[in-house]
C-alpha atoms as one frame of an Amber mdcrd trajectory, in Angstrom:
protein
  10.500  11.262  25.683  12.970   8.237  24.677  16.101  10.078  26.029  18.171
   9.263  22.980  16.175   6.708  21.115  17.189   7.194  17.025  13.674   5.353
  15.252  15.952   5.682  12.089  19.385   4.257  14.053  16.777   1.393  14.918
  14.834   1.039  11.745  18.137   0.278  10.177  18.164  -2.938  11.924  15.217
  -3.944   9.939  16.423  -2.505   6.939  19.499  -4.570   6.720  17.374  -7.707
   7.214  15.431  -7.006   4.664  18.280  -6.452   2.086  20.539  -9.273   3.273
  17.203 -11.718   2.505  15.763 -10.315  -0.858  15.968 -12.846  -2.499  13.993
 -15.619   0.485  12.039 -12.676   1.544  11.079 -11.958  -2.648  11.927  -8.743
  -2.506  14.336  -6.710  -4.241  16.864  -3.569  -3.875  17.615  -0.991  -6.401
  20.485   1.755  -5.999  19.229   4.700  -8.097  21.633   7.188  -9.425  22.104
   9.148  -6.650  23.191   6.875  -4.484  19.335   6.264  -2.802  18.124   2.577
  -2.111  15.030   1.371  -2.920  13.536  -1.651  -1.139  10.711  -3.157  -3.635
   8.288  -5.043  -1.638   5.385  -5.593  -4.277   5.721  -2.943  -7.255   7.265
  -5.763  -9.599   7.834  -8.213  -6.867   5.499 -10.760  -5.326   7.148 -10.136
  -1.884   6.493 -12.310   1.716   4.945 -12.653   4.787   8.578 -12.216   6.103
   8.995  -8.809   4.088   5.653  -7.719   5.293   6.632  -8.736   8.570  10.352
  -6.796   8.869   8.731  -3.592   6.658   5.854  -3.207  10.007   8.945  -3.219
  12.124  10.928  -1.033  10.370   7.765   1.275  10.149   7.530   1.569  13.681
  11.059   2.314  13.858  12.476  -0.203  15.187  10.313   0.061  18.506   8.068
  -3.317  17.947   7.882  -6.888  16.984   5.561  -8.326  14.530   4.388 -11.336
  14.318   1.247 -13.749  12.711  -1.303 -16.066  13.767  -5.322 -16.855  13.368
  -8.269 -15.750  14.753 -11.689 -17.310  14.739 -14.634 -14.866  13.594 -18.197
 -16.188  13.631 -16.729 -19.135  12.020 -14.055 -17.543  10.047 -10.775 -18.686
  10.691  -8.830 -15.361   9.604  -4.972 -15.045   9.180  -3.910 -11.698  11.406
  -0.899 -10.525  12.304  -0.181  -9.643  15.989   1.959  -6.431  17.147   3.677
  -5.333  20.376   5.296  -1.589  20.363   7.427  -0.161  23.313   7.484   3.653
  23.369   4.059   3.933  21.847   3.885   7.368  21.155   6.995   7.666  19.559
   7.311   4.227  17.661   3.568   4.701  16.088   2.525   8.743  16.189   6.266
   9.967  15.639   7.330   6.924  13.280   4.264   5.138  11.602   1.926   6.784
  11.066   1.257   7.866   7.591   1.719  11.962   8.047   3.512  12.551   5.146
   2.677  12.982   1.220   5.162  12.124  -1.391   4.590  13.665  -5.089   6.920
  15.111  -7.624   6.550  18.359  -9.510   4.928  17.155 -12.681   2.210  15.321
 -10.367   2.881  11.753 -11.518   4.300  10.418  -8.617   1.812  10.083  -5.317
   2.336   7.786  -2.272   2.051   8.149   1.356   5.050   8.303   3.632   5.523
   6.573   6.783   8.253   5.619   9.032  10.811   7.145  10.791  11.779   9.295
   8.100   9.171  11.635   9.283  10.621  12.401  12.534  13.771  14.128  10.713
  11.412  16.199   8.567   9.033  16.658  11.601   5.766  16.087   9.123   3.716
  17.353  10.659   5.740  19.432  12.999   2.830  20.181  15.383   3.090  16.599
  16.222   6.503  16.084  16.871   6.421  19.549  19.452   3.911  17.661  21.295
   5.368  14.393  21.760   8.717  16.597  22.421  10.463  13.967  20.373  13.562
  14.556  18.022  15.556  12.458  15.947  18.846  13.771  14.532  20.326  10.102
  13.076  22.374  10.512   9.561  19.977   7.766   7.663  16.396   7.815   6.855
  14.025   5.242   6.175  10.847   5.838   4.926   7.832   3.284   3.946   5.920
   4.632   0.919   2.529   3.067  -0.089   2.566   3.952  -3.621   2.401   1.697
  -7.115   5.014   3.271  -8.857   8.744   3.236  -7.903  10.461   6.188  -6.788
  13.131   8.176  -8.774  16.187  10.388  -8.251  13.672  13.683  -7.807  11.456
  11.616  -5.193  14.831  10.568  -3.844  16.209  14.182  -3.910  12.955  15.509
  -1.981  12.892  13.333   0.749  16.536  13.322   1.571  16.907  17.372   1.652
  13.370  17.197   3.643  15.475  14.860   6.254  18.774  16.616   5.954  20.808
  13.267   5.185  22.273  12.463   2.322  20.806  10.571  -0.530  23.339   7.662
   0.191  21.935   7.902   3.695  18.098   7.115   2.627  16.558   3.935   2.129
  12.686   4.043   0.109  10.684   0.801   1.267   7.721   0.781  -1.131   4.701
  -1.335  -2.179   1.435  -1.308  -3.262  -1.860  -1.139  -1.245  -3.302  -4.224
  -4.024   0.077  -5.929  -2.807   0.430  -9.052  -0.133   2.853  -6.819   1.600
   0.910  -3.679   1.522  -2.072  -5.479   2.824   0.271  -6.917   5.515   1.610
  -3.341   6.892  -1.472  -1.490   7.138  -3.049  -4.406   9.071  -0.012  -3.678
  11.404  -1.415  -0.682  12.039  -3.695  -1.890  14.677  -1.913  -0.297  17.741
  -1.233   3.353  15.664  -4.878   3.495  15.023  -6.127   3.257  18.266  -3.409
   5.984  19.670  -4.496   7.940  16.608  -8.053   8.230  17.637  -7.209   8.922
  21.242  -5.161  11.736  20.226  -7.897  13.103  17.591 -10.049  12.901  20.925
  -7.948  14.811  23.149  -6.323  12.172  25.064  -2.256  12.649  25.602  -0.772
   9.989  23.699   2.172  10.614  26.064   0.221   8.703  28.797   0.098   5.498
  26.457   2.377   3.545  28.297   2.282  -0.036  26.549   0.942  -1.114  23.707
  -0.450  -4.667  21.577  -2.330  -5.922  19.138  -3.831  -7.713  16.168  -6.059
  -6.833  13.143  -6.979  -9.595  10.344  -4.948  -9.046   7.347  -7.148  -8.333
   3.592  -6.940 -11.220   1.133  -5.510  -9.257  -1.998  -7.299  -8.034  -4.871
  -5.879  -6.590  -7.843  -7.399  -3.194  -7.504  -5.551  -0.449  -5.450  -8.704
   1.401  -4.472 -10.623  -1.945  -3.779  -8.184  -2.580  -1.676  -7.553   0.418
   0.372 -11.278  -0.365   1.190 -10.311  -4.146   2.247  -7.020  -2.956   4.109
  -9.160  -0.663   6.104 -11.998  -2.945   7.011  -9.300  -4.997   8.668  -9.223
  -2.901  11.545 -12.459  -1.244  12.223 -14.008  -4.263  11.626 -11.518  -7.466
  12.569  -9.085  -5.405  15.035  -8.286  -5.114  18.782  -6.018  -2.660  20.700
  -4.819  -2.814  24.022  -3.566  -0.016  25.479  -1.821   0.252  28.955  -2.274
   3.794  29.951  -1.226   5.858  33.623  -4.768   8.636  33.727  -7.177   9.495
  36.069 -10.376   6.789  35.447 -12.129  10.310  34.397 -10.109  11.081  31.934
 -10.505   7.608  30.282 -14.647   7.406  31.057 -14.946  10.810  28.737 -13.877
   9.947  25.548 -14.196   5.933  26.242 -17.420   5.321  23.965 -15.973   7.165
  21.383 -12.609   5.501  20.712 -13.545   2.288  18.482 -14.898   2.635  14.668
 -18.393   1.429  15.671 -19.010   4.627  17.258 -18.914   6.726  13.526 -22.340
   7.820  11.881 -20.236   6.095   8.698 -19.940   2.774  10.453 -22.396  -0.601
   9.152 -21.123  -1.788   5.402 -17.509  -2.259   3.632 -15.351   0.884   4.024
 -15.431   0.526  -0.204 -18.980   0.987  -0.065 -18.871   4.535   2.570 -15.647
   5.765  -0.150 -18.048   5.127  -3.327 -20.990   6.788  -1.646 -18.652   9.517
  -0.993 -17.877  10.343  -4.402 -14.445   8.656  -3.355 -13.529  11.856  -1.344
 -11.472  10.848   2.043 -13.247  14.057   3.470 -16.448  13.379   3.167 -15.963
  10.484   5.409 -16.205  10.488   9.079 -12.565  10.828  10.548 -13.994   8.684
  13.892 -14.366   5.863  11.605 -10.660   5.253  11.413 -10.408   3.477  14.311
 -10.258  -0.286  15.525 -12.877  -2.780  16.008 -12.495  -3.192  19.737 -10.013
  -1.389  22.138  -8.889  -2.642  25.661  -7.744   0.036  27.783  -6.094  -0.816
  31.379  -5.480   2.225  33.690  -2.508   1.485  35.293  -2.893   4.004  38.128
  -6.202   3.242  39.328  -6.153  -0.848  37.978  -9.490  -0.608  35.998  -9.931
  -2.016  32.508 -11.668  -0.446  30.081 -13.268  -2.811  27.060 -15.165  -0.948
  24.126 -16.373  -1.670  20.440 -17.023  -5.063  18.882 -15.874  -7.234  16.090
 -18.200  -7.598  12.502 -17.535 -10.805  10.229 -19.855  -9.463   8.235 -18.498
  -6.648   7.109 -15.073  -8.867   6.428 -17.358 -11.392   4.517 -18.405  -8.292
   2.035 -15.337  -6.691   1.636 -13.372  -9.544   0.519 -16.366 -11.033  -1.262
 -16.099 -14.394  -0.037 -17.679 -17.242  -1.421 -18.780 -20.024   1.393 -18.955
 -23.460   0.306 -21.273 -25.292   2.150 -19.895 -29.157   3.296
């Protein structure tokens, strides 16, 4: 699928962007020793709606377009950011999704890998045999959500894992706590939903088009607290729209199933369901990872298919807002 399409080749659009602007964009690059770059977008760096913007596109692999607006909630006006992908399956399952673990030997380094890095070290390869999608490009660029900059080890592991050199590899990291990190996994919104319809059975291959926008987590200082925010933004203040080519069957099975409201976990702050879990990701319903709302249209037969609904007040917990009366 994609004939030739490199989501590294076309990451590396996005990549140079971001370098050539560090300093507007508040970002900044580091050459470690063995030749590896390092794009800082919120370790020691405030970073940008800009950064945020170019590291979602980059994440995708060059296969969307990011951009931000506002969207009015029960009487919240939220900022969200809005995102268009071409080549779904390939520019979110086989480039940003977050299928990869990055740690060192001695255990003190964790983040989570995403990008188009992943499709040169096929992680996980299952995946990748399925969406019969290869890349072979010479660079790799990988987004890592992680509070600690990488080193020459971390550097060394990914680039073997990729088979490029370490000259050839460009780290974009940033913190979940961060304004970027809180930007990028809001840009998730169009991933998730192709996520969950894979996890249901559905081929992702039959995703033809795909758009849309999730609210994006006012920031918090605390990484966990924040995962919990980052993730409320789209089961609770997201919308997908898929454009699929299925039978109407196909669709009807699995249809009430696809948006987070459907979980057993689903009703509070996703900080609330982690705590409650002892803070253990698998204790947690996996169908709660999911959007708010999701709009399919079946191209082949012209019926639309709208499921889920939005919940303000699950945003107003989880970023603890205070509302001043006037």
């Amino acid at each position: 699928m994609g004939g030739k399409i490199s989501v590294n080749k076309l990451a590396m659009r996005k990549v140079q962007v971001l370098m050539d602007n560090a300093d507007v964009f508040e970002i900044e690059v580091k050459k470690l020793e063995n030749g590896a770059t390092v794009i800082d977008c919120g370790v020691n760096v405030p970073g940008s709606f800009e950064a945020g913007k170019y590291v979602i596109e980059a994440c995708l692999g060059g296969l969307g377009t990011a951009t931000y607006s506002n969207v009015l909630l029960d009487g919240l006006v939220l900022p969200c950011v809005n995102v268009s992908v071409t080549y779904p399956p390939i520019s979110t399952l086989a480039s940003q999704f977050a299928g990869w673990r990055i740690t060192d030997a001695k255990g003190k380094f964790f983040g989570m890998g995403s990008g188009p890095a992943r499709a040169l070290a096929r992680k996980p390869k299952k995946m990748y045999e399925e969406l019969k999608y290869v890349d072979e490009h010479d660079e790799a660029v990988l987004v890592i959500e992680t509070g600690k900059l990488p080193d020459n080890e971390i550097a060394e592991t990914v680039a073997k894992a990729c088979n490029v050199s370490t000259k050839n590899l460009y780290l974009i990291v940033m913190p979940t706590r961060s304004l970027v990190g809180s930007i990028q996994v809001s840009g998730r919104i169009v991933e998730t939903a192709i996520h969950k319809l894979h996890m249901l059975k559905f081929d992702p291959l039959k995703v033809k088009h795909g758009y849309g926008f999730a609210t994006i987590a006012f920031l918090n200082p605390d990484d966990t607290i924040m995962m919990g925010r980052t993730n409320d933004q789209l089961l609770a203040g997201g919308c997908a729209y898929l454009y699929v080519e299925a039978e109407d069957e196909e669709i009807e099975k699995i249809i009430k199933q696809v948006p987070a409201s459907s979980s057993k976990d689903y009703g509070k702050p996703f900080y609330e369901i982690f705590k409650e879990a002892g803070f253990d990701f698998y204790k947690i319903d996996p169908g709660l990872f999911a959007p708010a709302m999701v709009v399919i249209n079946n191209i082949k037969s012209g019926r639309t298919f709208v499921v889920g609904k939005f919940n303000a007040e699950i945003l107003r917990r989880s970023s603890d807002m205070v509302l001043t009366p006037t």
